[in-house]
mmCIF file with all atom_site columns, C-alpha atoms in Angstrom:
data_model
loop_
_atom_site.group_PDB
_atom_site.id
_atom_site.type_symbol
_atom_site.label_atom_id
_atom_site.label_alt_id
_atom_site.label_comp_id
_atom_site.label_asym_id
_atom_site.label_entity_id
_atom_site.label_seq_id
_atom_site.pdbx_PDB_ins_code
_atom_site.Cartn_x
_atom_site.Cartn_y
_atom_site.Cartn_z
_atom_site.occupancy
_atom_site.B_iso_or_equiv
_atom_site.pdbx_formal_charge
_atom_site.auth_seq_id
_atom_site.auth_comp_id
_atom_site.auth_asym_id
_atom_site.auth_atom_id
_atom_site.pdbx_PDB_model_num
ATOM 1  C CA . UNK G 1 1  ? 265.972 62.836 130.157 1.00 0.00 ? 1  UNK G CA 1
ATOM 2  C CA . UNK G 1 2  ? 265.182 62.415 133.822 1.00 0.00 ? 2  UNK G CA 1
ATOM 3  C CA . UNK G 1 3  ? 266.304 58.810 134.150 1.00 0.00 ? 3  UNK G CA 1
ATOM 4  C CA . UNK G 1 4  ? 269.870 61.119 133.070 1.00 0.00 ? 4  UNK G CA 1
ATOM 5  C CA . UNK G 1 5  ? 269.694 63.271 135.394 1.00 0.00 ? 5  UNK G CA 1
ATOM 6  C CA . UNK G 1 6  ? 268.733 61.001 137.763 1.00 0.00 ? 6  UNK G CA 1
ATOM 7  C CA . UNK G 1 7  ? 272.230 58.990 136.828 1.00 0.00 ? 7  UNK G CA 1
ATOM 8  C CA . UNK G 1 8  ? 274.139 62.482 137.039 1.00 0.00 ? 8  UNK G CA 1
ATOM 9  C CA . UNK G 1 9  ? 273.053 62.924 140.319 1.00 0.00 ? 9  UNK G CA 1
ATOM 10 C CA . UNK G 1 10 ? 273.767 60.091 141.841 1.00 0.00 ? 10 UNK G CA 1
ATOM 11 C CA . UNK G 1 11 ? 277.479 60.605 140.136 1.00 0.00 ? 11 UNK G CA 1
ATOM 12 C CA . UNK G 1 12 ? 277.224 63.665 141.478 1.00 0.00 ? 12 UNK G CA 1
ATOM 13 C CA . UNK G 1 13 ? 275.769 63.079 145.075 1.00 0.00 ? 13 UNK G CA 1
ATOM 14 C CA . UNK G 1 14 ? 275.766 60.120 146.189 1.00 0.00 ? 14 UNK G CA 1
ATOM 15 C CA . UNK G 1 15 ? 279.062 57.704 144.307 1.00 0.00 ? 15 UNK G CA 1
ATOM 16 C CA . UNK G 1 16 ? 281.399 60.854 145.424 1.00 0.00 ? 16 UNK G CA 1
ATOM 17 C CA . UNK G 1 17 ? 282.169 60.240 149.132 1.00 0.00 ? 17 UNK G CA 1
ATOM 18 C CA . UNK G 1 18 ? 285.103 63.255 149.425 1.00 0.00 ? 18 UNK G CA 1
ATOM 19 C CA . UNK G 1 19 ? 284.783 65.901 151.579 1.00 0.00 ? 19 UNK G CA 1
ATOM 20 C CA . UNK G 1 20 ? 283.989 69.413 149.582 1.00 0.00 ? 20 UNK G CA 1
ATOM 21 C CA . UNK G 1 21 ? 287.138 70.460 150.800 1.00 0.00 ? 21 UNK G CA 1
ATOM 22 C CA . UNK G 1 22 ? 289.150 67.744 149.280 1.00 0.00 ? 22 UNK G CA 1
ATOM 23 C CA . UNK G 1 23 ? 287.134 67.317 145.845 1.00 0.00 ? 23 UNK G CA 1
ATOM 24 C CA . UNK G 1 24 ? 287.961 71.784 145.546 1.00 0.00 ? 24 UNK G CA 1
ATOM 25 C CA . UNK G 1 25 ? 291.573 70.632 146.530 1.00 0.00 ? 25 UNK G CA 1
ATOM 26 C CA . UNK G 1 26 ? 292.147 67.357 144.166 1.00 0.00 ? 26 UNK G CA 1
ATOM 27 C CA . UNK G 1 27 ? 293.033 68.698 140.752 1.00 0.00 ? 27 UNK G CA 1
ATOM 28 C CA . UNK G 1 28 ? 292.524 64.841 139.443 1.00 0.00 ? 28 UNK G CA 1
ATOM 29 C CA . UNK G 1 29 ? 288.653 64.551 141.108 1.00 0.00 ? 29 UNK G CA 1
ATOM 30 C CA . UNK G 1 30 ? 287.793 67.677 139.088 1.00 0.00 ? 30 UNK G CA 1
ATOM 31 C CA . UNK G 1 31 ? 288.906 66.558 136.296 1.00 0.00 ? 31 UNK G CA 1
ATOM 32 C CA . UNK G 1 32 ? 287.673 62.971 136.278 1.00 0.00 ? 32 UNK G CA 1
ATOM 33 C CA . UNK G 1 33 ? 284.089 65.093 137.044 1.00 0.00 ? 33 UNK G CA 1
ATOM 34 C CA . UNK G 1 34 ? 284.725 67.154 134.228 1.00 0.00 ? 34 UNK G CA 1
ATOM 35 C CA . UNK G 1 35 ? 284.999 64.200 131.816 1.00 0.00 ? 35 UNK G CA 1
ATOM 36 C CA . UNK G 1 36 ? 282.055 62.171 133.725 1.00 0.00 ? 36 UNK G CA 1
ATOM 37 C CA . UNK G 1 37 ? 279.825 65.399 133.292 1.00 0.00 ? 37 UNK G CA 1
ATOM 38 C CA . UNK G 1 38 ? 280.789 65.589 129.266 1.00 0.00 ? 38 UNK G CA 1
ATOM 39 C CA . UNK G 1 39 ? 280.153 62.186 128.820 1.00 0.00 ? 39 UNK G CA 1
ATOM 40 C CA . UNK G 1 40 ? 276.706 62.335 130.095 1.00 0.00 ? 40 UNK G CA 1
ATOM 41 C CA . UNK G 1 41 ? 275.747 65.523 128.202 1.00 0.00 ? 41 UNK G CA 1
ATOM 42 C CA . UNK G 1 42 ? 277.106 63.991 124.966 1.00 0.00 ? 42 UNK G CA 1
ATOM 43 C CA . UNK G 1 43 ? 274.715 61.274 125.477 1.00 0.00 ? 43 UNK G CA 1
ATOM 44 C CA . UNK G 1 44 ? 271.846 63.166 126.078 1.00 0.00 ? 44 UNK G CA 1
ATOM 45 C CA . UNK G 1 45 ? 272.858 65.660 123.601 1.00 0.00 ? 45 UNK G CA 1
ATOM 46 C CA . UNK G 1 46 ? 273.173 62.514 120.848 1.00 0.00 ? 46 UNK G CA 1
ATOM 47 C CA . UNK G 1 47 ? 270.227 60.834 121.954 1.00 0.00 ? 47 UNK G CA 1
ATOM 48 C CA . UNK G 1 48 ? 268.344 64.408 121.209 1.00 0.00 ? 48 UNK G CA 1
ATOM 49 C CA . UNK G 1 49 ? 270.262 64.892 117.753 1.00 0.00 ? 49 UNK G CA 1
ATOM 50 C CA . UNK G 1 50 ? 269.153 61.319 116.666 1.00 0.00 ? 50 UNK G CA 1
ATOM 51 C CA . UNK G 1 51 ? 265.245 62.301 117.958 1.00 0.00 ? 51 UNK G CA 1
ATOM 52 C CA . UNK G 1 52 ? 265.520 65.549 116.237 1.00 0.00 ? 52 UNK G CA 1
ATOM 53 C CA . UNK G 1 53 ? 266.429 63.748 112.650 1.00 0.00 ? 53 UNK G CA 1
ATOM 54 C CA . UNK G 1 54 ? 263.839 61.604 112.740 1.00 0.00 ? 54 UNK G CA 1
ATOM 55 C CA . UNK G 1 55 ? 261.680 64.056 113.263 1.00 0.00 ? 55 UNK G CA 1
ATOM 56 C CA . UNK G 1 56 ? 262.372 66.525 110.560 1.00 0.00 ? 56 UNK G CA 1
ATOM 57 C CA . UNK G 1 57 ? 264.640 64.184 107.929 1.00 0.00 ? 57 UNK G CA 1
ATOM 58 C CA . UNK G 1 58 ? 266.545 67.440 107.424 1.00 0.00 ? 58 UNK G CA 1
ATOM 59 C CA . UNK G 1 59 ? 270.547 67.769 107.236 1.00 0.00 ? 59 UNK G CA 1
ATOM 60 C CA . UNK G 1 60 ? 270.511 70.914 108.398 1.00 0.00 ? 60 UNK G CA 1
ATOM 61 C CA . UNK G 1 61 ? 270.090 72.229 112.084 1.00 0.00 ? 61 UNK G CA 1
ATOM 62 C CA . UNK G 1 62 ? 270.539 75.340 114.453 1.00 0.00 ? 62 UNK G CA 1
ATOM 63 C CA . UNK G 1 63 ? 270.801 75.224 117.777 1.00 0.00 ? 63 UNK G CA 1
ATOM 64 C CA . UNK G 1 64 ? 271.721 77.791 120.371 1.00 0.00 ? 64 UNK G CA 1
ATOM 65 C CA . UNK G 1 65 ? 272.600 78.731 123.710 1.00 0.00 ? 65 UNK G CA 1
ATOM 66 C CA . UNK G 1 66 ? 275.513 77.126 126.184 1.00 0.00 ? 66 UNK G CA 1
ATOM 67 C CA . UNK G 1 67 ? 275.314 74.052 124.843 1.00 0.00 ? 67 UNK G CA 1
ATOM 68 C CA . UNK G 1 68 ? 275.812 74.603 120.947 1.00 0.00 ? 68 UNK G CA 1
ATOM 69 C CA . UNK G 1 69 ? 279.132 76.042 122.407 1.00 0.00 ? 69 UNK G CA 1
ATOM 70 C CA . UNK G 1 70 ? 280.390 72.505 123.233 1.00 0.00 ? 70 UNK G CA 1
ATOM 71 C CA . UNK G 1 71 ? 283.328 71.486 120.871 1.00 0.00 ? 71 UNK G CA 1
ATOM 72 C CA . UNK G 1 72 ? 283.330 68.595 122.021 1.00 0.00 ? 72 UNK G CA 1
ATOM 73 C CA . UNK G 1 73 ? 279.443 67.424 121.201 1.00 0.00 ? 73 UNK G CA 1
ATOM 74 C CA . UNK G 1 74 ? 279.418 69.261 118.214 1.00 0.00 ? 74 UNK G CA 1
ATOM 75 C CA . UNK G 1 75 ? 282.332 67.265 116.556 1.00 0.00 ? 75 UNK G CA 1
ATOM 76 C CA . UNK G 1 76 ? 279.959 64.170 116.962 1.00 0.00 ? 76 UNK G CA 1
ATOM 77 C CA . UNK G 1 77 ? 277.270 65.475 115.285 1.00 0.00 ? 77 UNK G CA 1
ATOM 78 C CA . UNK G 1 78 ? 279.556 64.928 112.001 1.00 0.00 ? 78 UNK G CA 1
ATOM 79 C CA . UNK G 1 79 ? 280.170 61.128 112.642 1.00 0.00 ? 79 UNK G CA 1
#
């Protein structure tokens, strides 16, 4: 996990070279952040899922908090 969050950083930090003021302003920059951010947590999130089943070789699971809120991740638990 901290090699990812290394890798969001540097999305984050350092690849971005906007001023704040023009990132707030640019509806497309949030956006492409948005879907740069939920691509990196479904990643993570998979890679945990897959850890987590082999594991416990269970087909059930619970999770909670923030992230078992995420639509998006949850639909690719099912695939």
């Amino acid at each position: 996990v901290n090699e990812q969050n290394k890798i969001f950083n540097n999305i984050i930090y350092h690849e971005i070279k906007i001023k704040e003021k023009d990132l707030l302003q640019n509806e497309e920059i949030k956006r492409d952040l948005a879907k740069s951010a939920q691509d990196i947590y479904e990643k993570i999130f998979n890679n945990l899922i897959i850890k987590a089943k082999k594991l416990v070789p269970n087909d059930r699971l619970v999770f909670a908090g923030g992230c078992a809120l995420n639509s998006l991740a949850n639909m690719n638990i099912f695939k």
